[in-house]
Coordinates of N, CA and C in Angstrom, one line a residue:
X1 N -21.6 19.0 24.0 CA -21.0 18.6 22.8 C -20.9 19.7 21.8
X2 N -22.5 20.5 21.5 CA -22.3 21.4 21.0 C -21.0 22.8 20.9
X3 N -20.8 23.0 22.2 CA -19.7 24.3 22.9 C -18.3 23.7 22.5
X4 N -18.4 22.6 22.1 CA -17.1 22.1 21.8 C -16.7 22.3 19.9
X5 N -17.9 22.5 18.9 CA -17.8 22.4 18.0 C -17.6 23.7 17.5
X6 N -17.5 25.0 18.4 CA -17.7 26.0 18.0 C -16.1 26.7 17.9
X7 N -15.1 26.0 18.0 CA -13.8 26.2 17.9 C -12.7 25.1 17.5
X8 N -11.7 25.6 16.9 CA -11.1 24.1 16.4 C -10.3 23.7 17.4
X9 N -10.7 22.8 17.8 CA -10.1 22.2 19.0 C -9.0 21.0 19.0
X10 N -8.9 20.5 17.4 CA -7.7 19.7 17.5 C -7.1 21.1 15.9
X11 N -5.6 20.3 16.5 CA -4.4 21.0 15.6 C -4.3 19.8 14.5
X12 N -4.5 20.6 13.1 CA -4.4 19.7 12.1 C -3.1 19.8 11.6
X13 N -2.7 20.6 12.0 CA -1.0 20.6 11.6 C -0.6 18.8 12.6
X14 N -0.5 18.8 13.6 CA -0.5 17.5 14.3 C -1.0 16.4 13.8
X15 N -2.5 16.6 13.3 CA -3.2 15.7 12.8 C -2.5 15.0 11.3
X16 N -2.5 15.5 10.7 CA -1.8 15.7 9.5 C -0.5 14.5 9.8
X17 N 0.7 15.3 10.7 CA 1.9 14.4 11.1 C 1.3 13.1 11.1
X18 N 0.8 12.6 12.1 CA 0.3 11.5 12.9 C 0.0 10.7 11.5
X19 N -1.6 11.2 11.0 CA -1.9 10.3 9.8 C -0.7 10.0 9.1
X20 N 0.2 10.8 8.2 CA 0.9 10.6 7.5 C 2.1 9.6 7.4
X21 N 2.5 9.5 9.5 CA 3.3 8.6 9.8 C 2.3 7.4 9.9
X22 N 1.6 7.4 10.4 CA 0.5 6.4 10.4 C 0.6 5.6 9.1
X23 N 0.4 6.4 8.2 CA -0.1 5.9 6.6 C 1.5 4.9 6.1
X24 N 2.6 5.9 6.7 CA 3.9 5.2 6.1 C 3.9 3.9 6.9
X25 N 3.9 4.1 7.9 CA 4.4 2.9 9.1 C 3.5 1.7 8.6
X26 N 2.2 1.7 8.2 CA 1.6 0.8 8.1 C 1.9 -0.1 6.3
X27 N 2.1 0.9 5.6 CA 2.9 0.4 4.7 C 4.0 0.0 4.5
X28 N 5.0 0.5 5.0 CA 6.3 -0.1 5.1 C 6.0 -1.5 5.9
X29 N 5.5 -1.2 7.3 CA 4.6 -3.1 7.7 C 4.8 -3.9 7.3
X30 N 3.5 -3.3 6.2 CA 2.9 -4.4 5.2 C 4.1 -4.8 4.4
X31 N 5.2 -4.1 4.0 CA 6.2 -5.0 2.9 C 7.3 -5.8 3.7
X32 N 7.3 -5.1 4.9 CA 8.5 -6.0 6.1 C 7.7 -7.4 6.3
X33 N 6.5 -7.3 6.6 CA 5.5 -8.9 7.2 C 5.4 -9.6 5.7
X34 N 6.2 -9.5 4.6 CA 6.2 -10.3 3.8 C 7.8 -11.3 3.6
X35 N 8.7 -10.3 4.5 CA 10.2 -10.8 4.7 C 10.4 -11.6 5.7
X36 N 9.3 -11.5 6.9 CA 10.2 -12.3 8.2 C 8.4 -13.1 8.3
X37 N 9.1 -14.1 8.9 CA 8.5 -15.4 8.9 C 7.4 -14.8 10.2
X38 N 6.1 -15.5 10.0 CA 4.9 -15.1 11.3 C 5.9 -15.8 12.6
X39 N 5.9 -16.6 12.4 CA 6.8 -16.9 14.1 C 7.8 -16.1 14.9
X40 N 8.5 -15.4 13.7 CA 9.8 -14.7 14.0 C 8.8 -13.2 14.6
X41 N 7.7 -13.0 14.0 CA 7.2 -11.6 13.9 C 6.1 -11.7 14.9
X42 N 6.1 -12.7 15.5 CA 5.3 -13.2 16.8 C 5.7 -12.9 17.8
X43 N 6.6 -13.7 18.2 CA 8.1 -13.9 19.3 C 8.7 -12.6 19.9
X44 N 9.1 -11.5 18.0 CA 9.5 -10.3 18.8 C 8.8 -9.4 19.3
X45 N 7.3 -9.2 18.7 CA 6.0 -8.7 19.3 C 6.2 -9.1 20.6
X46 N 6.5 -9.9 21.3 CA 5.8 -10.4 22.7 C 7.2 -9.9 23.4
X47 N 8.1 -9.8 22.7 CA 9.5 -9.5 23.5 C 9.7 -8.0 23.4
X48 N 9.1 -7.6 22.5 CA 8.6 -5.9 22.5 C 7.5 -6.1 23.3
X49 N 6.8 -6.2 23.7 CA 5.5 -5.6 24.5 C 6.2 -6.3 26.0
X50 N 6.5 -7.1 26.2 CA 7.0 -7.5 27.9 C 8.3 -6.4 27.9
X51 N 9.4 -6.1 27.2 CA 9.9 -4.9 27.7 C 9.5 -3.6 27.6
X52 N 8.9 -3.2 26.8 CA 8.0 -1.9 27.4 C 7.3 -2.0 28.9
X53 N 6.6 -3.0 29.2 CA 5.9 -3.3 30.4 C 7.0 -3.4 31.6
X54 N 8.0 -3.9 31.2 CA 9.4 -4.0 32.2 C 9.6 -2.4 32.6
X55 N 10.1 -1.6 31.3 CA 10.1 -0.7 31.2 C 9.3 0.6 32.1
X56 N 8.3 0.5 31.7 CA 6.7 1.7 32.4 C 6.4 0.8 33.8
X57 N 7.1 -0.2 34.2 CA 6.7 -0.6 35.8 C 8.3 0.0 36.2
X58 N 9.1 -0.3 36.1 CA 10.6 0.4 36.2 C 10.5 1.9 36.7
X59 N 9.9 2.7 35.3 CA 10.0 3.5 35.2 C 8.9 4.5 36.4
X60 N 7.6 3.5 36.8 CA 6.9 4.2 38.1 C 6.7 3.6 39.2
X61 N 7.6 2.4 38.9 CA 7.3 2.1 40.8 C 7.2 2.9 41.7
X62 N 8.2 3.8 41.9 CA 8.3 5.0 43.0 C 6.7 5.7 43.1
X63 N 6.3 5.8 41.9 CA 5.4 7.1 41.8 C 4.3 6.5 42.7
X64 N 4.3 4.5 42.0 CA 3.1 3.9 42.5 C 3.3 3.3 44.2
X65 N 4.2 4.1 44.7 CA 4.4 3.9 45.8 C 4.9 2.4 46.7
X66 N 4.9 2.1 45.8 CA 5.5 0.1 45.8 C 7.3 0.2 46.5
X67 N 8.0 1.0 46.1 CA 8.9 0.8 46.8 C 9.5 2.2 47.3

């Protein structure tokens, strides 16, 4: 653990981006989840996460040797 502190081993330039998008996305969020109804913002969560999954199985079946 120590041999690891002895150099900067994450890029704060990166760090920085990330947080910053981080900080916006989560605020913008917060003012959109006051416009659309929890049901509506339920529904498309679940229809955004089953097409990604559609998507990343699509995208490796080959790899995962399935077909």
């Amino acid at each position: 653990f120590l041999g690891h502190m002895q150099g900067p081993a994450i890029d704060l330039q990166v760090v920085t981006i990330f947080v910053v998008a981080g900080l916006t996305g989560a605020l913008v969020g917060a003012r959109l989840t006051r416009l659309v109804h929890p049901e509506h913002l339920r529904k498309s969560f679940a229809v955004f996460v089953i097409a990604l999954a559609v998507f990343l199985l699509a995208d490796n079946i080959h790899k995962m040797g399935w077909i």
